[in-house]
mmCIF file of C-alpha atoms in Angstrom:
data_model
loop_
_atom_site.group_PDB
_atom_site.id
_atom_site.type_symbol
_atom_site.label_atom_id
_atom_site.label_comp_id
_atom_site.label_asym_id
_atom_site.label_seq_id
_atom_site.Cartn_x
_atom_site.Cartn_y
_atom_site.Cartn_z
ATOM 1 C CA UNK M 457 7.552 -53.872 -15.447
ATOM 2 C CA UNK M 458 8.252 -51.009 -17.799
ATOM 3 C CA UNK M 459 11.594 -49.242 -17.320
ATOM 4 C CA UNK M 460 11.320 -45.447 -17.401
ATOM 5 C CA UNK M 461 14.026 -42.896 -18.041
ATOM 6 C CA UNK M 462 13.950 -39.198 -17.281
ATOM 7 C CA UNK M 463 15.949 -36.110 -18.080
ATOM 8 C CA UNK M 464 17.124 -34.710 -14.731
ATOM 9 C CA UNK M 465 16.908 -31.006 -13.912
ATOM 10 C CA UNK M 466 18.750 -29.979 -10.736
ATOM 11 C CA UNK M 467 17.834 -26.714 -9.040
ATOM 12 C CA UNK M 468 20.220 -25.305 -6.446
ATOM 13 C CA UNK M 469 18.016 -22.898 -4.474
ATOM 14 C CA UNK M 470 19.193 -19.658 -2.860
ATOM 15 C CA UNK M 471 17.378 -17.932 -0.011
ATOM 16 C CA UNK M 472 15.129 -17.284 1.670
ATOM 17 C CA UNK M 473 15.525 -13.583 1.027
ATOM 18 C CA UNK M 474 13.132 -11.275 2.874
ATOM 19 C CA UNK M 475 10.952 -8.931 0.858
ATOM 20 C CA UNK M 476 10.463 -5.901 3.061
ATOM 21 C CA UNK M 477 7.754 -3.271 2.936
ATOM 22 C CA UNK M 478 8.655 0.424 2.986
ATOM 23 C CA UNK M 479 5.733 2.311 4.534
ATOM 24 C CA UNK M 480 7.094 5.718 3.563
ATOM 25 C CA UNK M 481 7.438 4.708 -0.087
ATOM 26 C CA UNK M 482 4.371 2.439 -0.001
ATOM 27 C CA UNK M 483 6.283 -0.296 -1.829
ATOM 28 C CA UNK M 484 8.068 -3.595 -1.359
ATOM 29 C CA UNK M 485 11.863 -3.696 -1.442
ATOM 30 C CA UNK M 486 14.160 -6.377 -2.854
ATOM 31 C CA UNK M 487 17.290 -4.802 -1.368
ATOM 32 C CA UNK M 488 18.340 -7.883 0.605
ATOM 33 C CA UNK M 489 18.698 -10.035 -2.521
ATOM 34 C CA UNK M 490 22.164 -10.060 -4.146
ATOM 35 C CA UNK M 491 22.079 -8.025 -7.378
ATOM 36 C CA UNK M 492 23.687 -10.813 -9.439
ATOM 37 C CA UNK M 493 20.800 -13.096 -8.478
ATOM 38 C CA UNK M 494 18.190 -10.440 -9.277
ATOM 39 C CA UNK M 495 19.635 -10.153 -12.784
ATOM 40 C CA UNK M 496 19.481 -13.935 -13.334
ATOM 41 C CA UNK M 497 16.512 -16.018 -14.437
ATOM 42 C CA UNK M 498 14.950 -19.364 -13.593
ATOM 43 C CA UNK M 499 12.357 -20.479 -11.042
ATOM 44 C CA UNK M 500 11.247 -18.630 -7.913
ATOM 45 C CA UNK M 501 9.116 -19.415 -4.863
ATOM 46 C CA UNK M 502 7.292 -16.712 -2.899
ATOM 47 C CA UNK M 503 6.359 -17.342 0.723
ATOM 48 C CA UNK M 504 4.289 -15.277 3.137
ATOM 49 C CA UNK M 505 1.345 -15.150 5.456
ATOM 50 C CA UNK M 506 -1.887 -16.589 4.046
ATOM 51 C CA UNK M 507 -5.251 -16.138 5.812
ATOM 52 C CA UNK M 508 -6.075 -19.847 5.583
ATOM 53 C CA UNK M 509 -2.663 -21.589 5.501
ATOM 54 C CA UNK M 510 -0.896 -19.339 8.030
ATOM 55 C CA UNK M 511 2.548 -17.782 8.149
ATOM 56 C CA UNK M 512 5.453 -18.834 5.934
ATOM 57 C CA UNK M 513 3.131 -20.556 3.455
ATOM 58 C CA UNK M 514 4.201 -21.330 -0.070
ATOM 59 C CA UNK M 515 2.154 -18.736 -1.958
ATOM 60 C CA UNK M 516 3.460 -18.906 -5.513
ATOM 61 C CA UNK M 517 5.917 -20.613 -7.861
ATOM 62 C CA UNK M 518 6.908 -18.809 -11.037
ATOM 63 C CA UNK M 519 9.492 -18.721 -13.811
ATOM 64 C CA UNK M 520 11.382 -16.112 -15.728
ATOM 65 C CA UNK M 521 12.568 -16.375 -19.304
ATOM 66 C CA UNK M 522 15.903 -15.544 -20.874
ATOM 67 C CA UNK M 523 16.535 -13.773 -24.142
ATOM 68 C CA UNK M 524 14.903 -10.811 -25.843
ATOM 69 C CA UNK M 525 11.384 -11.523 -24.611
ATOM 70 C CA UNK M 526 12.570 -12.526 -21.156
ATOM 71 C CA UNK M 527 12.795 -10.808 -17.831
ATOM 72 C CA UNK M 528 15.183 -11.398 -14.944
ATOM 73 C CA UNK M 529 13.973 -12.211 -11.430
ATOM 74 C CA UNK M 530 13.994 -8.523 -10.465
ATOM 75 C CA UNK M 531 11.542 -7.463 -13.210
ATOM 76 C CA UNK M 532 9.169 -10.341 -12.530
ATOM 77 C CA UNK M 533 9.166 -9.846 -8.744
ATOM 78 C CA UNK M 534 8.537 -6.102 -9.131
ATOM 79 C CA UNK M 535 5.513 -6.953 -11.303
ATOM 80 C CA UNK M 536 4.177 -9.289 -8.619
ATOM 81 C CA UNK M 537 4.653 -6.768 -5.827
ATOM 82 C CA UNK M 538 3.126 -3.656 -7.383
ATOM 83 C CA UNK M 539 -0.003 -2.131 -5.864
ATOM 84 C CA UNK M 540 -3.120 -4.009 -6.850
ATOM 85 C CA UNK M 541 -1.303 -7.296 -7.491
ATOM 86 C CA UNK M 542 -2.303 -10.509 -5.759
ATOM 87 C CA UNK M 543 0.688 -10.194 -3.407
ATOM 88 C CA UNK M 544 0.146 -6.584 -2.358
ATOM 89 C CA UNK M 545 -0.976 -6.622 1.271
ATOM 90 C CA UNK M 546 0.529 -10.007 2.144
ATOM 91 C CA UNK M 547 2.928 -9.848 5.070
ATOM 92 C CA UNK M 548 6.170 -11.602 5.960
ATOM 93 C CA UNK M 549 7.054 -12.140 2.294
ATOM 94 C CA UNK M 550 10.231 -13.919 1.271
ATOM 95 C CA UNK M 551 11.568 -15.475 -1.900
ATOM 96 C CA UNK M 552 13.761 -18.427 -2.885
ATOM 97 C CA UNK M 553 15.527 -18.223 -6.259
ATOM 98 C CA UNK M 554 16.691 -21.112 -8.418
ATOM 99 C CA UNK M 555 18.868 -20.018 -11.321
ATOM 100 C CA UNK M 556 18.429 -22.195 -14.409
ATOM 101 C CA UNK M 557 20.491 -21.888 -17.562
ATOM 102 C CA UNK M 558 18.122 -23.919 -19.720
ATOM 103 C CA UNK M 559 15.933 -23.253 -22.761
ATOM 104 C CA UNK M 560 12.681 -21.415 -21.959
ATOM 105 C CA UNK M 561 10.486 -24.390 -22.850
ATOM 106 C CA UNK M 562 12.297 -26.602 -20.308
ATOM 107 C CA UNK M 563 12.017 -23.909 -17.617
ATOM 108 C CA UNK M 564 8.259 -23.713 -18.285
ATOM 109 C CA UNK M 565 7.952 -27.495 -17.905
ATOM 110 C CA UNK M 566 9.918 -27.403 -14.646
ATOM 111 C CA UNK M 567 7.649 -24.639 -13.316
ATOM 112 C CA UNK M 568 4.538 -26.654 -14.199
ATOM 113 C CA UNK M 569 5.926 -29.750 -12.452
ATOM 114 C CA UNK M 570 6.696 -27.815 -9.274
ATOM 115 C CA UNK M 571 3.275 -26.131 -9.242
ATOM 116 C CA UNK M 572 1.464 -29.413 -9.835
ATOM 117 C CA UNK M 573 3.406 -31.218 -7.108
ATOM 118 C CA UNK M 574 3.023 -28.453 -4.465
ATOM 119 C CA UNK M 575 -0.223 -26.547 -5.307
ATOM 120 C CA UNK M 576 0.861 -23.120 -4.003
ATOM 121 C CA UNK M 577 -1.979 -21.016 -2.609
ATOM 122 C CA UNK M 578 -1.878 -18.277 -5.276
ATOM 123 C CA UNK M 579 -1.035 -20.227 -8.425
ATOM 124 C CA UNK M 580 -3.892 -20.835 -10.843
ATOM 125 C CA UNK M 581 -2.290 -22.581 -13.815
ATOM 126 C CA UNK M 582 -0.806 -26.087 -13.753
ATOM 127 C CA UNK M 583 -2.609 -27.098 -10.543
ATOM 128 C CA UNK M 584 -4.356 -29.975 -12.369
ATOM 129 C CA UNK M 585 -1.262 -31.242 -14.158
ATOM 130 C CA UNK M 586 2.070 -30.347 -15.720
ATOM 131 C CA UNK M 587 2.229 -29.125 -19.322
ATOM 132 C CA UNK M 588 2.727 -31.487 -22.243
ATOM 133 C CA UNK M 589 6.276 -32.757 -22.511
ATOM 134 C CA UNK M 590 6.934 -32.520 -18.758
ATOM 135 C CA UNK M 591 6.490 -36.282 -18.340
ATOM 136 C CA UNK M 592 10.109 -36.789 -19.418
ATOM 137 C CA UNK M 593 11.539 -34.678 -16.558
ATOM 138 C CA UNK M 594 12.650 -35.371 -13.024
ATOM 139 C CA UNK M 595 13.205 -32.170 -11.017
ATOM 140 C CA UNK M 596 15.584 -32.418 -8.059
ATOM 141 C CA UNK M 597 15.692 -29.591 -5.507
ATOM 142 C CA UNK M 598 18.904 -28.869 -3.590
ATOM 143 C CA UNK M 599 20.139 -26.553 -0.815
ATOM 144 C CA UNK M 600 17.569 -24.011 0.453
ATOM 145 C CA UNK M 601 14.461 -25.701 -0.928
ATOM 146 C CA UNK M 602 11.862 -24.169 1.388
ATOM 147 C CA UNK M 603 8.695 -26.297 1.380
ATOM 148 C CA UNK M 604 9.533 -28.152 -1.834
ATOM 149 C CA UNK M 605 9.921 -31.904 -2.056
ATOM 150 C CA UNK M 606 13.440 -33.094 -2.842
ATOM 151 C CA UNK M 607 12.328 -34.650 -6.123
ATOM 152 C CA UNK M 608 9.274 -34.170 -8.379
ATOM 153 C CA UNK M 609 8.217 -36.023 -11.510
ATOM 154 C CA UNK M 610 6.364 -34.647 -14.480
ATOM 155 C CA UNK M 611 4.877 -38.076 -15.145
ATOM 156 C CA UNK M 612 1.299 -38.347 -13.976
ATOM 157 C CA UNK M 613 -1.374 -40.829 -14.923
ATOM 158 C CA UNK M 614 -4.932 -40.960 -13.653
#
């Protein structure tokens, strides 16, 4: 038997935080999420009602980057929730945030592992497999994990 070793990435999840809809302003609000979290970056999970999967379904997993080209959670969530986006019109939205202080390439690998292992309803990329290099990672989810498994591997062989 071959012995395998993995680099472990622990995510301590916060949430769920409701994303409310303001009819008067015709927009979604992130006002129930602590501002220090909104200014952080890492991995996020969006939940809501889906016409096939029902209420409180895992709709999307995404990542934010740090640095000059990066955006914090707030910027990325606002992009997702603008009119015409794939989330506009979904009801009962909420979000879980997992702050990660890791290089962007590792965060991208973690995102691909989580998407592959959970197949959220609105994700398109990484459904068929994690990105190259993810096979060395073990992602462990802690605290308010939502629908995520407690541990996910990037190693996958057909």
